[in-house]
Protein backbone atom coordinates (compact mmCIF):
# COMPACT_ATOMS: atom_id res chain seq x y z
CA MET A 1 -106.51 0.94 -122.84
CA MET A 2 -102.76 1.77 -123.05
CA GLU A 3 -100.02 0.65 -125.33
CA ILE A 4 -96.42 0.33 -124.20
CA PHE A 5 -93.26 -0.60 -126.04
CA ARG A 6 -89.76 -1.77 -125.52
CA GLU A 7 -87.05 -1.32 -128.17
CA PHE A 8 -84.23 -3.74 -129.01
CA SER A 9 -81.33 -4.05 -131.54
CA PHE A 10 -79.20 -6.87 -133.04
CA GLU A 11 -76.86 -7.27 -135.96
CA ALA A 12 -77.49 -10.01 -138.51
CA ALA A 13 -76.75 -11.03 -142.08
CA HIS A 14 -79.16 -12.12 -144.60
CA ARG A 15 -79.93 -12.33 -148.20
CA LEU A 16 -83.40 -12.52 -150.11
CA PRO A 17 -83.67 -15.73 -152.24
CA ASN A 18 -86.85 -14.71 -154.07
CA VAL A 19 -85.86 -11.41 -155.44
CA ARG A 20 -85.42 -10.90 -159.19
CA SER A 21 -81.87 -11.97 -160.60
CA GLY A 22 -79.51 -9.06 -160.12
CA HIS A 23 -81.26 -7.45 -157.30
CA LYS A 24 -78.75 -6.09 -154.58
CA CYS A 25 -80.68 -8.05 -151.70
CA ALA A 26 -80.06 -11.24 -153.42
CA ARG A 27 -76.35 -10.94 -152.34
CA MET A 28 -75.46 -11.58 -148.66
CA HIS A 29 -75.49 -8.41 -146.64
CA GLY A 30 -76.04 -7.27 -143.04
CA HIS A 31 -78.17 -4.83 -141.10
CA SER A 32 -78.34 -3.35 -137.62
CA TYR A 33 -81.94 -4.22 -136.96
CA ARG A 34 -84.18 -2.39 -134.71
CA ILE A 35 -87.05 -4.28 -133.19
CA GLU A 36 -89.89 -2.58 -131.26
CA ILE A 37 -92.35 -4.84 -129.29
CA ARG A 38 -95.64 -3.19 -128.43
CA VAL A 39 -98.22 -4.57 -125.90
CA ARG A 40 -101.59 -3.36 -125.16
CA GLY A 41 -103.78 -3.57 -121.99
CA PRO A 42 -105.19 -1.57 -119.16
CA ALA A 43 -103.05 -0.04 -116.69
CA GLY A 44 -103.32 -1.86 -113.30
CA ALA A 45 -105.06 -0.30 -110.50
CA ASP A 46 -102.27 -0.99 -108.10
CA THR A 47 -99.12 -1.05 -110.24
CA GLY A 48 -100.27 1.88 -112.57
CA TRP A 49 -98.73 0.01 -115.64
CA VAL A 50 -99.79 -2.33 -118.27
CA LEU A 51 -96.73 -4.75 -117.91
CA ASP A 52 -93.40 -4.52 -116.47
CA PHE A 53 -90.91 -3.51 -119.18
CA ALA A 54 -88.64 -6.28 -117.79
CA ASP A 55 -91.29 -8.82 -118.81
CA ILE A 56 -90.99 -7.69 -122.39
CA LYS A 57 -87.28 -7.86 -122.21
CA ASP A 58 -87.32 -11.16 -120.67
CA ALA A 59 -89.67 -12.57 -123.44
CA PHE A 60 -87.64 -11.24 -126.36
CA GLY A 61 -84.41 -12.04 -124.85
CA PRO A 62 -84.07 -15.68 -126.09
CA LEU A 63 -85.27 -14.54 -129.52
CA ARG A 64 -82.57 -11.91 -129.74
CA GLU A 65 -79.85 -14.62 -128.83
CA GLN A 66 -81.22 -16.70 -131.70
CA LEU A 67 -81.03 -13.75 -134.15
CA ASP A 68 -77.93 -11.68 -133.10
CA HIS A 69 -74.80 -12.03 -135.29
CA GLN A 70 -76.44 -14.83 -137.31
CA CYS A 71 -77.30 -15.51 -140.87
CA LEU A 72 -81.08 -15.12 -140.65
CA ASN A 73 -81.42 -17.48 -143.66
CA ASP A 74 -80.06 -20.37 -141.49
CA ILE A 75 -82.80 -19.98 -138.77
CA ASP A 76 -85.83 -22.27 -139.09
CA GLY A 77 -88.88 -20.32 -140.35
CA LEU A 78 -86.65 -17.50 -141.80
CA GLU A 79 -85.41 -19.02 -145.03
CA ASN A 80 -86.70 -15.91 -146.93
CA PRO A 81 -86.03 -13.31 -144.10
CA THR A 82 -87.75 -10.20 -145.40
CA SER A 83 -88.73 -7.53 -142.65
CA GLU A 84 -92.25 -8.87 -143.05
CA ASN A 85 -91.20 -12.41 -142.33
CA LEU A 86 -89.16 -11.53 -139.45
CA ALA A 87 -91.84 -9.40 -137.83
CA ARG A 88 -94.38 -12.40 -138.18
CA TRP A 89 -91.60 -14.93 -136.97
CA ILE A 90 -91.14 -12.75 -133.81
CA TRP A 91 -94.86 -12.33 -133.36
CA ASP A 92 -95.56 -16.07 -133.63
CA ARG A 93 -93.02 -16.75 -130.69
CA LEU A 94 -94.14 -13.94 -128.44
CA ALA A 95 -97.91 -14.15 -128.89
CA GLY A 96 -98.57 -16.70 -126.05
CA THR A 97 -96.30 -14.87 -123.61
CA LEU A 98 -97.35 -11.21 -124.13
CA PRO A 99 -100.41 -9.28 -124.92
CA LEU A 100 -98.96 -7.98 -128.27
CA SER A 101 -100.33 -5.27 -130.33
CA ALA A 102 -97.56 -4.77 -132.86
CA VAL A 103 -94.06 -5.98 -133.77
CA GLN A 104 -91.90 -3.41 -135.53
CA VAL A 105 -88.83 -4.48 -137.66
CA ARG A 106 -86.35 -1.77 -139.01
CA GLU A 107 -83.70 -2.77 -141.31
CA THR A 108 -82.40 0.77 -141.72
CA ALA A 109 -83.34 4.07 -140.29
CA ALA A 110 -85.80 4.86 -143.30
CA SER A 111 -87.08 1.07 -143.94
CA GLY A 112 -89.12 -1.28 -141.77
CA CYS A 113 -92.33 -3.23 -141.18
CA VAL A 114 -95.14 -3.21 -138.67
CA TYR A 115 -96.94 -6.36 -138.04
CA THR A 116 -100.21 -6.33 -135.99
CA GLY A 117 -101.09 -10.10 -136.19
CA ASP A 118 -103.12 -11.87 -138.72
CA ALA A 119 -106.46 -10.52 -137.43
CA GLY A 120 -105.00 -7.00 -137.32
């Protein structure tokens, strides 16, 4: 088995509505998000690849359009847009399209989340 990935980025604002009073993330702020979509499978005998990287780009493209330069709180399903919830939101929308193994969301260079599905 092989695992491949494609990385994407987008800019978005959010606030976290469920943090304690006075927490800095309760205020509106923004991030330069980095998203990594990982897929797993055997390398094809003829192609030599698991999946065309363009297929990952095509699958994530419409989601990126929904997220880029938006307030994440305003998107259905992201009313509490933590990294964890964003990773699950992306997974849920790609799971039927790609053989996902993980979705990684980075809010900063040092902070992020890796989601491997409910069974993972």
